[in-house]
XYZ file of C-alpha atoms in Angstrom:
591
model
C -13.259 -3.209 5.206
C -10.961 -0.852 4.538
C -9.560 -0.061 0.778
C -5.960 -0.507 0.805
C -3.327 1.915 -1.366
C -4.399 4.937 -0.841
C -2.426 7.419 -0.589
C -0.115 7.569 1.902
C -1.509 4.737 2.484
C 1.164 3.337 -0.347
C 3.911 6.227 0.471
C 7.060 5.163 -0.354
C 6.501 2.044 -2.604
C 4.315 0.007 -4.660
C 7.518 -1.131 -6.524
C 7.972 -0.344 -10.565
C 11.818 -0.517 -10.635
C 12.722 2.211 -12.105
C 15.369 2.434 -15.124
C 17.461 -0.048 -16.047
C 17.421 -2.293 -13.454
C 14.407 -1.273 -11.822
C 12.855 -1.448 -15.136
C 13.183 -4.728 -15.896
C 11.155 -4.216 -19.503
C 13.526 -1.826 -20.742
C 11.190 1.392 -20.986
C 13.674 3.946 -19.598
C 12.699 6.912 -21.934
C 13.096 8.794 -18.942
C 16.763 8.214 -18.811
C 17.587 9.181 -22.216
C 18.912 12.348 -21.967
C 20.832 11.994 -19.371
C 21.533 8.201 -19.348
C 21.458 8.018 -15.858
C 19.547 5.456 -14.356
C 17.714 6.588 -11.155
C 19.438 4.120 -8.663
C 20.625 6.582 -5.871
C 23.923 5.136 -6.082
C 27.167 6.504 -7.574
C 28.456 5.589 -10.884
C 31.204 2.929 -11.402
C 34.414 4.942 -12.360
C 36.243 2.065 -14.257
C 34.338 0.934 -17.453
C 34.400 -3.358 -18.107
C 32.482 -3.286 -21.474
C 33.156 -1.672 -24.864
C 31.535 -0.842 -28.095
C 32.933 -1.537 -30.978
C 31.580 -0.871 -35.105
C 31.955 -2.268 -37.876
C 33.618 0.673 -39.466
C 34.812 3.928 -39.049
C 33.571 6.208 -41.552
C 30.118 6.621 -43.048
C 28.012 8.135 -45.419
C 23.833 9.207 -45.172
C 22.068 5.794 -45.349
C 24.485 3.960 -44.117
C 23.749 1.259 -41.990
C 26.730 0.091 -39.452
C 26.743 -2.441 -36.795
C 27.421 -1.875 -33.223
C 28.374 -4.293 -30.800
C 28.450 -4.201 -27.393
C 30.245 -6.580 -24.880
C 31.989 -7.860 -21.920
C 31.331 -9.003 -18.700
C 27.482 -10.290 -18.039
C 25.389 -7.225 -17.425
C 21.527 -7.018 -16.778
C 20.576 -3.592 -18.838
C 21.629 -1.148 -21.081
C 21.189 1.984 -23.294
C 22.816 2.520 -26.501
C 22.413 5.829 -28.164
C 24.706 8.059 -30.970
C 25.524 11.359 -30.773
C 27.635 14.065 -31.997
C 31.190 13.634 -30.993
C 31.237 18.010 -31.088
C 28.130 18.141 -28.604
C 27.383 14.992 -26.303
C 24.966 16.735 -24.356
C 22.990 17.246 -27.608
C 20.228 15.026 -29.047
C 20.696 11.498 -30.285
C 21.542 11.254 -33.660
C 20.192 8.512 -36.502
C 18.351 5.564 -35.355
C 18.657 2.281 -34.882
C 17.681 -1.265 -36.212
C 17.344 -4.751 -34.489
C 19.065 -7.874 -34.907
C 17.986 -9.670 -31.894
C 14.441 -8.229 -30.829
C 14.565 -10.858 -27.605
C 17.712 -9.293 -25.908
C 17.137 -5.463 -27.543
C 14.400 -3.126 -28.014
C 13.536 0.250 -29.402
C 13.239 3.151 -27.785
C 11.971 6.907 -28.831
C 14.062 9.352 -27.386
C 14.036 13.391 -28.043
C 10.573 12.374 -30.247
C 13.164 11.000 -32.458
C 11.711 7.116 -32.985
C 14.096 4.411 -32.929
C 17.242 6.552 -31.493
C 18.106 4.326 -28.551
C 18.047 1.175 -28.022
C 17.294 -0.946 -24.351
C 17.694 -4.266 -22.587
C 13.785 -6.265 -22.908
C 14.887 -8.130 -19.872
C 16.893 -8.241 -16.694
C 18.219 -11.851 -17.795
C 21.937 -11.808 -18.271
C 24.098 -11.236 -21.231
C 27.730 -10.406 -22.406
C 27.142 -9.379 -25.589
C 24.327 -7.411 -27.964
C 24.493 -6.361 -31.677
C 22.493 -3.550 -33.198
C 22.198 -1.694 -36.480
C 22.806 2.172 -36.654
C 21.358 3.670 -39.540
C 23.157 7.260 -40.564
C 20.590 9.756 -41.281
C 20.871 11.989 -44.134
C 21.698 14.939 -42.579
C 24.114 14.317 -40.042
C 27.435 16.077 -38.329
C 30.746 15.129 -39.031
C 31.137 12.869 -36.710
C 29.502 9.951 -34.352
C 29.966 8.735 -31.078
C 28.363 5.941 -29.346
C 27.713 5.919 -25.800
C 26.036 3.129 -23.750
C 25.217 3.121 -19.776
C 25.155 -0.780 -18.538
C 23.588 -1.795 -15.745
C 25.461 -4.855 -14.142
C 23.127 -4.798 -10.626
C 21.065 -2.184 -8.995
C 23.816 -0.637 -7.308
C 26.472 -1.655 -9.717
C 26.293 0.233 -13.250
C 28.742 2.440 -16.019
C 27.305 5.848 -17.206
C 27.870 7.061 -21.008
C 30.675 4.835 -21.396
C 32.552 6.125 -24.513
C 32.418 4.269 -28.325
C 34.448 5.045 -30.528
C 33.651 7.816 -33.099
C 33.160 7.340 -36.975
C 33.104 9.923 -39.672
C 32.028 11.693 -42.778
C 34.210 10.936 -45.735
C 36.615 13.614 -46.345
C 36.100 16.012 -43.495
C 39.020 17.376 -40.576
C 39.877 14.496 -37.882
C 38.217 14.838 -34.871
C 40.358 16.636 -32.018
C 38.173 16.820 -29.449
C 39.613 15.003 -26.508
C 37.835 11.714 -25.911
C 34.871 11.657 -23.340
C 35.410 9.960 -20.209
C 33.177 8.497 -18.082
C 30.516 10.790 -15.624
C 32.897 11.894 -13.063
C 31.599 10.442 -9.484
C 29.531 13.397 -7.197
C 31.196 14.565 -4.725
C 29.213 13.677 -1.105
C 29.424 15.077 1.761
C 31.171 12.580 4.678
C 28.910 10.024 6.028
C 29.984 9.197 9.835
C 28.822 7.024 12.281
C 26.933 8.167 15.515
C 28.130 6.689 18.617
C 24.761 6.534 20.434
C 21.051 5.888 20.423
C 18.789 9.274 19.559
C 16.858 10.277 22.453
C 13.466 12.105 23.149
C 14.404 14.090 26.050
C 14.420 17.353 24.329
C 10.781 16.691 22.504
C 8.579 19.434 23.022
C 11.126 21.444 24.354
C 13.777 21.627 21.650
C 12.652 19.154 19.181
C 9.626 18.557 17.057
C 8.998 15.338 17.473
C 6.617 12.629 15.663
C 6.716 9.313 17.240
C 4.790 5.987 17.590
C 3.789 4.726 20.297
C 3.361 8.476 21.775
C 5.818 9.401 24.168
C 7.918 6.401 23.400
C 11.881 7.138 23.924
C 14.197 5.406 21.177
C 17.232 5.333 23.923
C 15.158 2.510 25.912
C 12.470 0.580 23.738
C 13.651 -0.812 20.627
C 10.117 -0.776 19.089
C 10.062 2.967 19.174
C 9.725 5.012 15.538
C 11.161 7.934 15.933
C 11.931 11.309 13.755
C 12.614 14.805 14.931
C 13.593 18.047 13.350
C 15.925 20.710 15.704
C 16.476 23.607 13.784
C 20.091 25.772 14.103
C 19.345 28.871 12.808
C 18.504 28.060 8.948
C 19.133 24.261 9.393
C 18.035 21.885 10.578
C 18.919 18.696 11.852
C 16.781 15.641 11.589
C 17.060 12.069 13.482
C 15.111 9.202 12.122
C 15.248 5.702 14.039
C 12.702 2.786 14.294
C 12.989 -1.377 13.887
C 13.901 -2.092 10.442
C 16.429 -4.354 8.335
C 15.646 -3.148 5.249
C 15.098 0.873 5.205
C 13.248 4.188 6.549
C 11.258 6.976 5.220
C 9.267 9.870 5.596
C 7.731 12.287 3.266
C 6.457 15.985 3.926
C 3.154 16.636 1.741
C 0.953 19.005 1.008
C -1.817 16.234 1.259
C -2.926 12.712 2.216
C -2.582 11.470 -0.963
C 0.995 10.210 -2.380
C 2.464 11.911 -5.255
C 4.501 15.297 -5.438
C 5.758 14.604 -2.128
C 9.518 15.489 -0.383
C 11.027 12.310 0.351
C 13.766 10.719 2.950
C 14.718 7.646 2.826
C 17.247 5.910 5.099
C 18.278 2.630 2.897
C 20.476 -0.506 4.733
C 22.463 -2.296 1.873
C 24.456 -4.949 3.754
C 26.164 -3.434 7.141
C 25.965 -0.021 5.261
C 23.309 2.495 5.298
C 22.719 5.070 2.653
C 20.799 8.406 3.075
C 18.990 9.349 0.288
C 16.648 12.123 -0.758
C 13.810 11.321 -3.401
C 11.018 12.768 -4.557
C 7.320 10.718 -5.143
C 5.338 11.434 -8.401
C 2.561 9.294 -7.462
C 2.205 5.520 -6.670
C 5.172 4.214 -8.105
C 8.877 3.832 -7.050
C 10.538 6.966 -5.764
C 12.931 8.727 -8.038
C 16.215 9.223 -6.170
C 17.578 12.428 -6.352
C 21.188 13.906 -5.399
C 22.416 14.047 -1.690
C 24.471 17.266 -2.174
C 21.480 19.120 -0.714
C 22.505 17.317 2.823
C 24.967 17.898 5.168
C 26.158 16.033 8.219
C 24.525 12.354 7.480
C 25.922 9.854 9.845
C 23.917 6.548 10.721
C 23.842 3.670 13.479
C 22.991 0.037 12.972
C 22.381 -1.497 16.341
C 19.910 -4.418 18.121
C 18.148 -4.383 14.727
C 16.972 -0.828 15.011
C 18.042 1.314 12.632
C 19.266 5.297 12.892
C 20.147 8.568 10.371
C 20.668 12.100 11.028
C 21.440 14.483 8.149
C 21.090 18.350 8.073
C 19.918 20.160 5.623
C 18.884 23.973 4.909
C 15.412 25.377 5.603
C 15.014 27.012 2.061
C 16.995 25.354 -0.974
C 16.028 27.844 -4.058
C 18.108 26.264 -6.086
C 17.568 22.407 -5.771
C 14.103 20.928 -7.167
C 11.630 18.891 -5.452
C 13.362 19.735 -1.571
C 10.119 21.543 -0.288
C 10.505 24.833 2.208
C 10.516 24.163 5.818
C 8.853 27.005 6.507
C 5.462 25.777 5.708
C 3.235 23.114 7.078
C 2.484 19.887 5.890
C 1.224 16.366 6.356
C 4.221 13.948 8.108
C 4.490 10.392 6.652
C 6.412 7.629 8.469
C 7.481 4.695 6.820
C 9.546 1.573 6.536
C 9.970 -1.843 4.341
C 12.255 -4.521 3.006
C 15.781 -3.563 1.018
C 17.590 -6.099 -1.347
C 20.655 -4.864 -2.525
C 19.700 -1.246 -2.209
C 16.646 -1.565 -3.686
C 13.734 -1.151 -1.795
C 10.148 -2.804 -1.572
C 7.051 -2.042 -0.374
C 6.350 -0.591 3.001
C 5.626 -3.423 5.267
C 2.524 -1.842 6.860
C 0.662 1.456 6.385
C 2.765 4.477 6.657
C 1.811 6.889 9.701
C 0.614 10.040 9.114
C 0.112 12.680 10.812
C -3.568 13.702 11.878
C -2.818 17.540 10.559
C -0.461 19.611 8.826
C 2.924 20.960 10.948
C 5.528 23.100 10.643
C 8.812 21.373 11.754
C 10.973 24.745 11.950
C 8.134 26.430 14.467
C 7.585 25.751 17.932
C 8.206 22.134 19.138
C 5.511 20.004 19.598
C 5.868 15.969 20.182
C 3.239 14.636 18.219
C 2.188 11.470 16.932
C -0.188 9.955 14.144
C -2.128 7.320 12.771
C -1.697 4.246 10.538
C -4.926 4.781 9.523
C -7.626 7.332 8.657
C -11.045 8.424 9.980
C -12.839 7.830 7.153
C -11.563 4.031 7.013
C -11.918 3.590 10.785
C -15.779 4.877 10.351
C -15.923 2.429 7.295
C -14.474 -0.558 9.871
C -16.148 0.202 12.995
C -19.973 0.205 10.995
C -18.945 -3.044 8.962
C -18.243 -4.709 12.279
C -21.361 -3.243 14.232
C -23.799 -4.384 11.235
C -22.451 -7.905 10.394
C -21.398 -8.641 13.735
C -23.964 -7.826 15.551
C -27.192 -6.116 14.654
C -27.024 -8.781 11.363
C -26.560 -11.996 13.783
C -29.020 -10.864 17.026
C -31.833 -10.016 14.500
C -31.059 -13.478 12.401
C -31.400 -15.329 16.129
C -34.606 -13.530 16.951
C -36.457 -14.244 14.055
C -35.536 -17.545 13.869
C -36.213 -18.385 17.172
C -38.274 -16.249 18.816
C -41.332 -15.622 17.438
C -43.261 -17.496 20.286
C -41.551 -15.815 22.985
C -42.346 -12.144 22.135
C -45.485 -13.117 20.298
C -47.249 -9.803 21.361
C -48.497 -6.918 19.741
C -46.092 -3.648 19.674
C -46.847 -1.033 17.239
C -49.385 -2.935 15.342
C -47.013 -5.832 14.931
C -45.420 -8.855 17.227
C -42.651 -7.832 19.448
C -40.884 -9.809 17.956
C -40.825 -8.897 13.909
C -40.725 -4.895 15.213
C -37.068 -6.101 16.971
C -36.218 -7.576 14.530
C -37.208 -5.322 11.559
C -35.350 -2.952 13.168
C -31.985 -4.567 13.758
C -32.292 -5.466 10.471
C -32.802 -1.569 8.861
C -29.882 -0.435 11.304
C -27.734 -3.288 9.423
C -28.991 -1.830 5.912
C -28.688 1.383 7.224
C -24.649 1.078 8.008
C -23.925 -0.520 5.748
C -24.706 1.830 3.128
C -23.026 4.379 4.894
C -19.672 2.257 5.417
C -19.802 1.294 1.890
C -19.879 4.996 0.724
C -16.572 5.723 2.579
C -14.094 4.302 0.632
C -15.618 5.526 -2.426
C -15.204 8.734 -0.959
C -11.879 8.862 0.437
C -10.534 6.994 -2.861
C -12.578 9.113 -5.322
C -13.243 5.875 -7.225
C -12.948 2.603 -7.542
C -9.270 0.944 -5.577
C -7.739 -1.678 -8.169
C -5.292 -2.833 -5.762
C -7.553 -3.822 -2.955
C -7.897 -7.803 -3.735
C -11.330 -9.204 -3.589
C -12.626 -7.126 -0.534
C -13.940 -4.343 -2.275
C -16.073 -7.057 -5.237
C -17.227 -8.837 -2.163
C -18.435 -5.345 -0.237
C -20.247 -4.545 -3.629
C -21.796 -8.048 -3.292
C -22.727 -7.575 0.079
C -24.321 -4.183 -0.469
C -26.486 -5.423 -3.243
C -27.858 -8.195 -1.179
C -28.536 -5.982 1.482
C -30.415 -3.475 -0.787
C -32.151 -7.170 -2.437
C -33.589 -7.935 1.018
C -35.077 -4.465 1.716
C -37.306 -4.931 -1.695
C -37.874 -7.964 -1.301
C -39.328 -7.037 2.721
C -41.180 -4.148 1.183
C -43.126 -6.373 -1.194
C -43.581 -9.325 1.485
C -46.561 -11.137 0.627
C -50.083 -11.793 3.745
C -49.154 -15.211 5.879
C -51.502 -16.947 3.766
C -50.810 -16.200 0.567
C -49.714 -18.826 -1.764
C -46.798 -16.607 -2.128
C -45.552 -16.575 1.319
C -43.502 -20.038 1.453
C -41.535 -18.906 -1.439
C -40.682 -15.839 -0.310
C -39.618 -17.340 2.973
C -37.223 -19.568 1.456
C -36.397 -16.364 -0.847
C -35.601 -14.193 2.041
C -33.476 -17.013 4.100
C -31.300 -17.079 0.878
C -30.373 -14.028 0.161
C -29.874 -13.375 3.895
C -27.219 -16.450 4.882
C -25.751 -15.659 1.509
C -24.922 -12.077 2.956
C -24.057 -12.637 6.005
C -21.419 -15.428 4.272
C -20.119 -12.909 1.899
C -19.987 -10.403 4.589
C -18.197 -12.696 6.970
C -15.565 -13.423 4.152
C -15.304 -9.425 3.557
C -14.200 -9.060 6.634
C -11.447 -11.502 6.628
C -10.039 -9.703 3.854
C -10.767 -6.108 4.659
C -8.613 -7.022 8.394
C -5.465 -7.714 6.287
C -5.591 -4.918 3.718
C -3.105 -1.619 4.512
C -5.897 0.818 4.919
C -6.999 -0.839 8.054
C -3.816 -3.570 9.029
C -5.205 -5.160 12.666
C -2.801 -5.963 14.520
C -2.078 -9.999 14.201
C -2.037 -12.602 14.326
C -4.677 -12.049 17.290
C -7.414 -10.837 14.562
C -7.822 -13.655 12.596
C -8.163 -15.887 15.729
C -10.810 -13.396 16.754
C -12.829 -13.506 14.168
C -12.860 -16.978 13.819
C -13.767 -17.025 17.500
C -16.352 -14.401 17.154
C -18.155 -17.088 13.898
C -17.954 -20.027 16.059
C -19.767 -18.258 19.066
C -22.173 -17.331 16.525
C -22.923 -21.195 15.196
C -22.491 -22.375 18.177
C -25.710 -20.507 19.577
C -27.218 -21.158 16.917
C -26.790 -25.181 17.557
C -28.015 -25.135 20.772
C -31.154 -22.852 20.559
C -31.962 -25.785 17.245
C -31.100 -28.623 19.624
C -33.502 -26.789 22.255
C -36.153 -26.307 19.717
C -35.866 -29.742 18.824
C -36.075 -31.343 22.381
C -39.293 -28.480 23.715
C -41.122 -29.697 20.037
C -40.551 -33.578 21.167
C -41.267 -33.230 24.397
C -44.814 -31.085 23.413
C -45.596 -33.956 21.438
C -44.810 -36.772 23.903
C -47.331 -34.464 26.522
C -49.998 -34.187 24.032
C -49.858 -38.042 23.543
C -50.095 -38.871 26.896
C -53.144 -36.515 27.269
C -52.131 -36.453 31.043
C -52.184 -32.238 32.334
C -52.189 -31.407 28.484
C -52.571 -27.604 29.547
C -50.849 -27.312 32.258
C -47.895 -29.268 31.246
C -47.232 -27.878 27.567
C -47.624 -24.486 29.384
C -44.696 -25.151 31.981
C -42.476 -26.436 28.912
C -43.107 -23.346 26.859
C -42.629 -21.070 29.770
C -38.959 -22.911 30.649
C -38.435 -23.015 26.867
C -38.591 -19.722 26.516
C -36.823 -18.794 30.043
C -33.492 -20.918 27.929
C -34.169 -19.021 25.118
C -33.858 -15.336 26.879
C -31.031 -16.433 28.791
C -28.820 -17.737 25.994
C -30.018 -14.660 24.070
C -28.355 -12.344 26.687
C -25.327 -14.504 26.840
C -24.678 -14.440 23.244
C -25.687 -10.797 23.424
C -22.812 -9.931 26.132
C -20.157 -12.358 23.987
C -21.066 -10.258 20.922
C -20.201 -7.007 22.576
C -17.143 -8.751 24.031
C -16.007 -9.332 20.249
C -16.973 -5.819 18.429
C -15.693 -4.325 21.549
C -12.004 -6.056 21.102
C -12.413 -4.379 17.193
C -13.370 -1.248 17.843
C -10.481 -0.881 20.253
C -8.027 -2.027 18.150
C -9.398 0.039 15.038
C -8.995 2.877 17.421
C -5.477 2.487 18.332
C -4.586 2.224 14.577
């Protein structure tokens, strides 16, 4: 079924923590120059932990130890600089004394200059090695940013500084801590966001369409109203954890302008972000919006914020003058710290611009291409696969007669049985296309669809090179041709378990998995009476034939009610098959 991830597919989340914290290993060469880990919360302004050396002047080749403590703390990074020029690059590098609690880092291309938590396990103290290079200023500082919890962390708390031998004190007044950004005021709104205005005075995106957030709690909701060269934008939908959309230029995540409305306890924080690709958005600062305020309320969760049409001077905040591709999202929060999306994002079916004329859209949690690639897998294995399985098994004396140079029979059947080949080839292509490669984050599904298409492509050869009734050849290729088939339609059957649950194509449940499990006992089931009707017209043949009493006559009337059973249970199983692909296909189309 349908290959999960992709791209918007995974907007907002396939969760790498990012620095620090959200890097649990420690790699947070991205943070080095700044030292700021990319949380999306504010700095603590009070600092709990302190460095201290093991002496305060030094000379080129030095080696000094530097120890930091104080109360337990998850990460940190530890880096040296010059006293004269913080901002600048770090300075010497660093060796190990305990390589299970600290690592290495290379920072400014400089190898060894920093040094990182390997763990988020707690500690309360760490010692390190500094080694003076042998050209160095006058004097050293050490800074360190520790990360106590996600939301909870110090930036470049100061060290203290050491010095050449023999050179002027140091004057420069002592660094303080990253002074706290100043936010605009976050308020609370008084009432439920309504739709009333959609279409008129709002652009609208919601899901259902035409759903109203003021009266059905279910509703997920976002609108833009522009005010001059503003504009404002509501966001609401059922969530306890957070919700997000994006604006990009494509379908696929990565380089995308991010919102993201984020619950932490009976608080909610609004927070731009940016997405480089499938990984963890990277928070970014909030003094681009204006007028946040939020509403927590019947477990539905609401933001507003304004913000300007055209930022020229802030990165990654795209221009809402253009058009682009609307993703909806929303997903678990723990402290702050958000997890995957709990279902595929919508998106959009097109490209909109938010600041022209209102429109009151809606979208899809799925695409076309993956619908196509559901809707075929379902039509082949579900029923072309199982009607041509029953009519060759069983009804060869029914439709014994000629029809194109062949029984009735084997042409039905043959031909079920290329349609089946036939889609599935084309279904199998799809998410090859639409992923541009192999999906590494779609479970088994896609190694069992692989299987499946083989086998397929296995029993078309092996049909082609079919061997005369009477050739020696024939029973082996019978039992040759039954094998690879049931082991198919097995694989195929277990496919589709899998593909139902994967993000690309989520089915509403739990109703699905009932279904299908419904939809492979009508299938056995059918299959047990037509044997057990086989069975009984075979004995009772054989007991007519014994008793040599209207031999003709009788077997004749047997066969003839026989196969009467055999049409009727084929048109009832026909009618329940429909019943089931029908209850798919209008589910995948509501998606």
């Amino acid at each position: 079924m349908a290959v999960p991830g992709f791209t918007v597919g995974a907007f907002i989340l396939l969760l790498h923590l990012s620095s620090v914290v959200n890097y649990p290993s420690g790699k947070v060469t991205k943070s080095c120059h700044g030292m700021v880990p990319e949380h999306g919360h504010s700095p603590q302004s009070d600092p709990v932990h302190h460095i201290s050396v093991s002496q305060t002047t030094f000379l080129p080749g030095d080696q000094i130890k530097v120890t930091l403590s104080g109360k337990p703390f998850k990460g940190f990074l530890v880096e040296a600089r010059d006293a004269e020029n913080l901002s600048g690059p770090p300075i010497g590098s660093f060796t190990l004394i305990d390589s299970e609690v600290s690592q290495l880092l290379t920072c400014e291309d400089i190898r060894g200059s920093a040094v990182s938590h390997t763990s988020p396990s707690k500690k309360t103290e760490v010692k390190v090695y500094w080694n003076a290079p042998s050209s160095t200023p006058n004097h050293i500082k050490f800074l360190v940013t520790v990360v106590e919890k996600y939301k909870i962390y110090w930036v470049k708390i100061p060290g203290p500084v050491i010095s050449r031998p023999n050179v002027p004190p140091f004057t420069t007044p002592e660094a303080t801590v990253a002074p706290m950004p100043t936010l605009s005021p976050i308020s609370h709104l008084t009432k439920s966001f309504n739709a009333s205005d959609c279409g008129n005075k709002k652009f609208c995106v919601r899901s259902p369409l035409n759903c109203d957030p003021a009266k059905e709690l279910a509703c997920v909701f976002l609108s833009f109203t522009r005010h001059d060269q503003s504009v404002m934008v509501e966001m609401s939908g059922p969530s306890e954890g957070y919700l997000s959309f994006a604006l990009s230029h494509d379908r696929w995540m990565g380089d995308d302008d991010a919102y993201m409305c984020i619950r932490e306890d009976q608080i909610v924080h609004i927070q731009p972000s940016r997405l480089t690709g499938r990984s963890h958005p990277i928070m970014d600062s909030k003094d681009s919006l204006e007028d946040m305020a939020w509403r927590l309320a019947d477990g539905v969760m609401q933001c507003s914020f304004r913000r300007n049409i055209t930022l020229p001077g802030v990165k990654n905040r795209f221009d809402l003058n253009a058009s682009y591709y609307i993703f909806l999202a929303g997903g678990a929060a723990d402290d702050g710290r958000i997890h995957k999306h709990s279902k595929q994002p919508l998106i959009t079916y097109g490209k909109y611009n938010v600041t022209g004329s209102p429109k009151n859209i809606g979208g899809s949690h799925s695409l076309l291409i993956l619908k196509v690639h559901g809707a075929l897998m379902f039509v082949a294995w579900m029923t072309t696969v199982s009607i041509g399985v029953l009519i060759a098994r069983f009804f060869k004396p029914v439709w014994p007669k000629p029809l194109f140079g062949d029984a009735a029979w084997f042409q039905v059947h043959r031909g079920l049985m290329l349609t089946t080949s036939a889609f599935t080839f084309i279904a199998f292509l799809l998410p090859f296309i639409y992923r541009r490669g192999w999906n590494w984050h779609a479970g088994y599904h896609p190694f069992l669809g692989c299987t499946v298409m083989i086998l397929a492509v296995l029993q078309l050869l092996l049909a082609a090179f079919r061997p005369p009734s009477h050739d020696p050849r024939r029973q082996m290729f019978n039992w040759t041709h039954w094998s690879v088939g049931t082991a198919a339609r097995i694989i195929a059957v277990a496919a589709i378990f899998l593909g139902m649950d994967l993000p690309g194509l989520d089915l509403p449940g739990p109703w699905k998995t009932y279904a299908m499990i419904g939809f492979v006992a009508w299938h056995v089931g059918t299959e047990i009476v037509l044997e057990i009707h086989a069975y009984r017209l075979s004995r009772k043949v054989e007991i007519l034939d014994d008793d040599r009493i209207q031999i003709l006559q009788s077997c004749t009337v047997a066969e003839a009610e026989g196969h009467a059973f055999k049409k009727m249970v084929l048109a009832i199983y026909v009618c329940g098959n429909l019943t089931f692909l029908t209850m798919f296909l209008s589910a995948i189309n509501h998606l």
